[in-house]
Amino acid sequence: MLFQELGKLKRASIMTSIIWMAVGVLMIICPEQYITSLVEVLGYGLLIFAVVMALDFISSKRVLMNYIYLTGAMIIGLLGTVVLVDENVVRGIGLIFGLLLLVDGGTSMLITRLYVKRSQRKGWQSMVVLSALLILFGLIVLVNPWKDRIMTLFDIIGCMLLFSSVVSIIRLIYIWPIKGEQEG
């Protein structure tokens, strides 16, 4: 059972890293005149993702975890609506990516404590530091000291998303392969 969950975690971590890298690079290279279009795509993407998660809930069993996913879908849908409706784009983008970095950092911290520590690798404490940095970067983006400079905000968020993908890859390297898996 543990190895099945770790297999799911591995796939999710790889896909998350690829998505973070793509979005980070896109935000860094995006010219200023296309920022509004990119923000609208982000808002519609969040709404579509929320609808897909809600439809997945409708077709699933009614267990606690699926209700938690439905709650997450509602929050994602609300954030997508905020991005589309809010006139101040900077506040919406900072909110979305700040929260995403906080969630990613918290998840990374939890995974580090549950799996990386258990994998008996040396230096697992470095993952705790990297996870704490993700949480710190999420808080920095939420505070948003770049209120007037949207290009600077986009570049910084892009760099932080690239850092997040690197942390995710390092986390995957620490977890995989697990020493006990090769014995059985």
mmCIF file of C-alpha atoms in Angstrom:
data_model
loop_
_atom_site.group_PDB
_atom_site.id
_atom_site.type_symbol
_atom_site.label_atom_id
_atom_site.label_comp_id
_atom_site.label_asym_id
_atom_site.label_seq_id
_atom_site.Cartn_x
_atom_site.Cartn_y
_atom_site.Cartn_z
ATOM 1 C CA MET A 1 0.000 0.000 0.000
ATOM 2 C CA LEU A 2 2.789 2.428 0.886
ATOM 3 C CA PHE A 3 4.549 1.773 -2.412
ATOM 4 C CA GLN A 4 1.336 2.341 -4.398
ATOM 5 C CA GLU A 5 0.894 5.703 -2.695
ATOM 6 C CA LEU A 6 4.513 6.572 -3.388
ATOM 7 C CA GLY A 7 4.004 5.642 -7.046
ATOM 8 C CA LYS A 8 1.102 8.107 -7.191
ATOM 9 C CA LEU A 9 3.239 10.689 -5.424
ATOM 10 C CA LYS A 10 6.031 10.160 -7.952
ATOM 11 C CA ARG A 11 3.731 10.731 -10.935
ATOM 12 C CA ALA A 12 2.107 13.757 -9.321
ATOM 13 C CA SER A 13 5.487 15.231 -8.433
ATOM 14 C CA ILE A 14 6.818 14.830 -11.973
ATOM 15 C CA MET A 15 3.705 16.426 -13.505
ATOM 16 C CA THR A 16 3.713 19.272 -10.984
ATOM 17 C CA SER A 17 7.378 19.965 -11.715
ATOM 18 C CA ILE A 18 6.755 20.080 -15.451
ATOM 19 C CA ILE A 19 3.768 22.412 -15.033
ATOM 20 C CA TRP A 20 5.656 24.720 -12.632
ATOM 21 C CA MET A 21 8.611 24.900 -15.023
ATOM 22 C CA ALA A 22 6.403 25.698 -18.006
ATOM 23 C CA VAL A 23 4.407 28.372 -16.168
ATOM 24 C CA GLY A 24 7.577 29.852 -14.628
ATOM 25 C CA VAL A 25 9.356 30.112 -17.973
ATOM 26 C CA LEU A 26 6.192 31.506 -19.605
ATOM 27 C CA MET A 27 5.904 34.192 -16.936
ATOM 28 C CA ILE A 28 9.562 35.158 -17.258
ATOM 29 C CA ILE A 29 9.544 35.455 -21.060
ATOM 30 C CA CYS A 30 6.059 36.996 -21.401
ATOM 31 C CA PRO A 31 6.240 40.519 -22.895
ATOM 32 C CA GLU A 32 4.372 43.254 -21.053
ATOM 33 C CA GLN A 33 1.678 43.721 -23.714
ATOM 34 C CA TYR A 34 0.543 40.057 -23.333
ATOM 35 C CA ILE A 35 0.291 40.000 -19.548
ATOM 36 C CA THR A 36 -3.457 40.727 -19.537
ATOM 37 C CA SER A 37 -4.108 37.817 -21.901
ATOM 38 C CA LEU A 38 -1.930 35.520 -19.808
ATOM 39 C CA VAL A 39 -3.849 36.501 -16.673
ATOM 40 C CA GLU A 40 -7.178 35.766 -18.375
ATOM 41 C CA VAL A 41 -5.892 32.360 -19.503
ATOM 42 C CA LEU A 42 -4.856 31.686 -15.910
ATOM 43 C CA GLY A 43 -8.305 32.627 -14.598
ATOM 44 C CA TYR A 44 -10.144 30.490 -17.148
ATOM 45 C CA GLY A 45 -7.689 27.623 -16.560
ATOM 46 C CA LEU A 46 -8.433 27.712 -12.832
ATOM 47 C CA LEU A 47 -12.183 27.715 -13.488
ATOM 48 C CA ILE A 48 -11.914 24.772 -15.891
ATOM 49 C CA PHE A 49 -9.755 22.861 -13.417
ATOM 50 C CA ALA A 50 -12.333 23.505 -10.659
ATOM 51 C CA VAL A 51 -15.180 22.283 -12.870
ATOM 52 C CA VAL A 52 -13.257 19.115 -13.765
ATOM 53 C CA MET A 53 -12.589 18.444 -10.075
ATOM 54 C CA ALA A 54 -16.275 19.011 -9.237
ATOM 55 C CA LEU A 55 -17.367 16.639 -12.011
ATOM 56 C CA ASP A 56 -14.868 14.096 -10.714
ATOM 57 C CA PHE A 57 -16.499 14.406 -7.292
ATOM 58 C CA ILE A 58 -19.943 13.760 -8.780
ATOM 59 C CA SER A 59 -18.754 10.502 -10.344
ATOM 60 C CA SER A 60 -16.777 9.333 -7.280
ATOM 61 C CA LYS A 61 -17.648 7.565 -4.063
ATOM 62 C CA ARG A 62 -18.779 9.785 -1.219
ATOM 63 C CA VAL A 63 -15.776 9.432 1.086
ATOM 64 C CA LEU A 64 -14.103 12.106 3.186
ATOM 65 C CA MET A 65 -11.132 12.568 0.845
ATOM 66 C CA ASN A 66 -13.404 13.323 -2.093
ATOM 67 C CA TYR A 67 -15.213 15.964 -0.037
ATOM 68 C CA ILE A 68 -11.835 17.526 0.718
ATOM 69 C CA TYR A 69 -11.073 17.555 -3.026
ATOM 70 C CA LEU A 70 -14.457 19.180 -3.678
ATOM 71 C CA THR A 71 -13.647 21.875 -1.130
ATOM 72 C CA GLY A 72 -10.320 22.440 -2.900
ATOM 73 C CA ALA A 73 -12.179 22.675 -6.228
ATOM 74 C CA MET A 74 -14.467 25.343 -4.796
ATOM 75 C CA ILE A 75 -11.493 27.332 -3.524
ATOM 76 C CA ILE A 76 -9.743 27.013 -6.904
ATOM 77 C CA GLY A 77 -12.917 28.141 -8.674
ATOM 78 C CA LEU A 78 -13.202 31.110 -6.340
ATOM 79 C CA LEU A 79 -9.574 32.066 -7.001
ATOM 80 C CA GLY A 80 -10.165 31.780 -10.760
ATOM 81 C CA THR A 81 -13.155 34.092 -10.429
ATOM 82 C CA VAL A 82 -11.098 36.571 -8.390
ATOM 83 C CA VAL A 83 -8.447 36.642 -11.109
ATOM 84 C CA LEU A 84 -11.045 37.282 -13.835
ATOM 85 C CA VAL A 85 -13.199 39.816 -11.968
ATOM 86 C CA ASP A 86 -10.626 41.780 -9.974
ATOM 87 C CA GLU A 87 -9.593 45.013 -11.691
ATOM 88 C CA ASN A 88 -6.260 44.994 -9.879
ATOM 89 C CA VAL A 89 -4.538 42.127 -11.695
ATOM 90 C CA VAL A 90 -1.424 42.357 -9.560
ATOM 91 C CA ARG A 91 -3.333 41.561 -6.393
ATOM 92 C CA GLY A 92 -5.031 38.556 -8.009
ATOM 93 C CA ILE A 93 -1.816 37.126 -9.437
ATOM 94 C CA GLY A 94 0.054 37.633 -6.175
ATOM 95 C CA LEU A 95 -2.778 35.934 -4.295
ATOM 96 C CA ILE A 96 -2.936 32.911 -6.611
ATOM 97 C CA PHE A 97 0.769 32.213 -6.826
ATOM 98 C CA GLY A 98 1.452 33.112 -3.201
ATOM 99 C CA LEU A 99 -1.147 30.574 -2.093
ATOM 100 C CA LEU A 100 0.178 27.990 -4.563
ATOM 101 C CA LEU A 101 3.703 28.385 -3.199
ATOM 102 C CA LEU A 102 2.405 28.138 0.379
ATOM 103 C CA VAL A 103 0.472 24.959 -0.411
ATOM 104 C CA ASP A 104 3.426 23.489 -2.309
ATOM 105 C CA GLY A 105 5.798 24.338 0.547
ATOM 106 C CA GLY A 106 3.443 22.866 3.145
ATOM 107 C CA THR A 107 2.941 19.723 1.080
ATOM 108 C CA SER A 108 6.670 19.430 0.565
ATOM 109 C CA MET A 109 7.250 19.796 4.311
ATOM 110 C CA LEU A 110 4.675 17.082 5.033
ATOM 111 C CA ILE A 111 6.117 14.730 2.413
ATOM 112 C CA THR A 112 9.600 15.365 3.770
ATOM 113 C CA ARG A 113 8.540 14.435 7.291
ATOM 114 C CA LEU A 114 6.531 11.384 6.201
ATOM 115 C CA TYR A 115 8.529 9.878 3.345
ATOM 116 C CA VAL A 116 11.971 11.444 2.900
ATOM 117 C CA LYS A 117 12.888 10.967 6.546
ATOM 118 C CA ARG A 118 11.615 7.382 6.336
ATOM 119 C CA SER A 119 13.703 6.664 3.222
ATOM 120 C CA GLN A 120 16.832 6.816 5.447
ATOM 121 C CA ARG A 121 18.768 9.105 3.129
ATOM 122 C CA LYS A 122 21.505 11.328 4.446
ATOM 123 C CA GLY A 123 20.850 15.053 4.305
ATOM 124 C CA TRP A 124 17.064 14.855 4.420
ATOM 125 C CA GLN A 125 17.153 17.957 6.603
ATOM 126 C CA SER A 126 18.028 20.003 3.510
ATOM 127 C CA MET A 127 14.541 19.217 2.196
ATOM 128 C CA VAL A 128 13.072 20.771 5.346
ATOM 129 C CA VAL A 129 15.070 23.939 4.633
ATOM 130 C CA LEU A 130 13.985 23.991 0.960
ATOM 131 C CA SER A 131 10.346 23.471 1.977
ATOM 132 C CA ALA A 132 10.604 26.305 4.487
ATOM 133 C CA LEU A 133 12.031 28.526 1.722
ATOM 134 C CA LEU A 134 9.021 27.703 -0.461
ATOM 135 C CA ILE A 135 6.701 28.781 2.345
ATOM 136 C CA LEU A 136 8.741 31.975 2.839
ATOM 137 C CA PHE A 137 8.614 32.764 -0.898
ATOM 138 C CA GLY A 138 4.843 32.213 -0.870
ATOM 139 C CA LEU A 139 4.495 34.695 1.977
ATOM 140 C CA ILE A 140 6.698 37.212 0.149
ATOM 141 C CA VAL A 141 4.508 36.988 -2.951
ATOM 142 C CA LEU A 142 1.360 37.356 -0.807
ATOM 143 C CA VAL A 143 2.771 40.505 0.810
ATOM 144 C CA ASN A 144 3.684 41.721 -2.702
ATOM 145 C CA PRO A 145 6.196 44.537 -2.305
ATOM 146 C CA TRP A 146 6.098 45.044 -6.117
ATOM 147 C CA LYS A 147 2.576 46.510 -6.246
ATOM 148 C CA ASP A 148 3.296 48.985 -9.040
ATOM 149 C CA ARG A 149 5.665 46.913 -11.195
ATOM 150 C CA ILE A 150 3.766 44.021 -12.757
ATOM 151 C CA MET A 151 6.681 42.895 -14.954
ATOM 152 C CA THR A 152 8.922 42.576 -11.900
ATOM 153 C CA LEU A 153 6.196 40.614 -10.109
ATOM 154 C CA PHE A 154 5.818 38.254 -13.071
ATOM 155 C CA ASP A 155 9.583 37.687 -13.278
ATOM 156 C CA ILE A 156 9.846 37.012 -9.540
ATOM 157 C CA ILE A 157 6.869 34.652 -9.547
ATOM 158 C CA GLY A 158 8.357 32.856 -12.565
ATOM 159 C CA CYS A 159 11.688 32.425 -10.767
ATOM 160 C CA MET A 160 9.940 31.199 -7.620
ATOM 161 C CA LEU A 161 7.952 28.673 -9.652
ATOM 162 C CA LEU A 162 11.187 27.422 -11.220
ATOM 163 C CA PHE A 163 12.627 27.094 -7.718
ATOM 164 C CA SER A 164 9.501 25.199 -6.677
ATOM 165 C CA SER A 165 9.967 22.737 -9.532
ATOM 166 C CA VAL A 166 13.616 22.215 -8.547
ATOM 167 C CA VAL A 167 12.542 21.497 -4.954
ATOM 168 C CA SER A 168 9.971 19.032 -6.252
ATOM 169 C CA ILE A 169 12.608 17.232 -8.331
ATOM 170 C CA ILE A 170 15.027 17.107 -5.388
ATOM 171 C CA ARG A 171 12.223 15.753 -3.204
ATOM 172 C CA LEU A 172 11.571 13.043 -5.772
ATOM 173 C CA ILE A 173 15.259 12.113 -5.872
ATOM 174 C CA TYR A 174 15.312 11.821 -2.071
ATOM 175 C CA ILE A 175 12.208 9.636 -2.016
ATOM 176 C CA TRP A 176 12.922 7.387 -4.965
ATOM 177 C CA PRO A 177 14.044 4.581 -4.879
ATOM 178 C CA ILE A 178 13.119 3.565 -1.377
ATOM 179 C CA LYS A 179 15.613 1.152 0.167
ATOM 180 C CA GLY A 180 12.969 -1.272 1.494
ATOM 181 C CA GLU A 181 11.274 -1.572 -1.908
ATOM 182 C CA GLN A 182 14.130 -3.447 -3.578
ATOM 183 C CA GLU A 183 14.179 -6.162 -0.896
ATOM 184 C CA GLY A 184 10.559 -7.285 -1.450
#
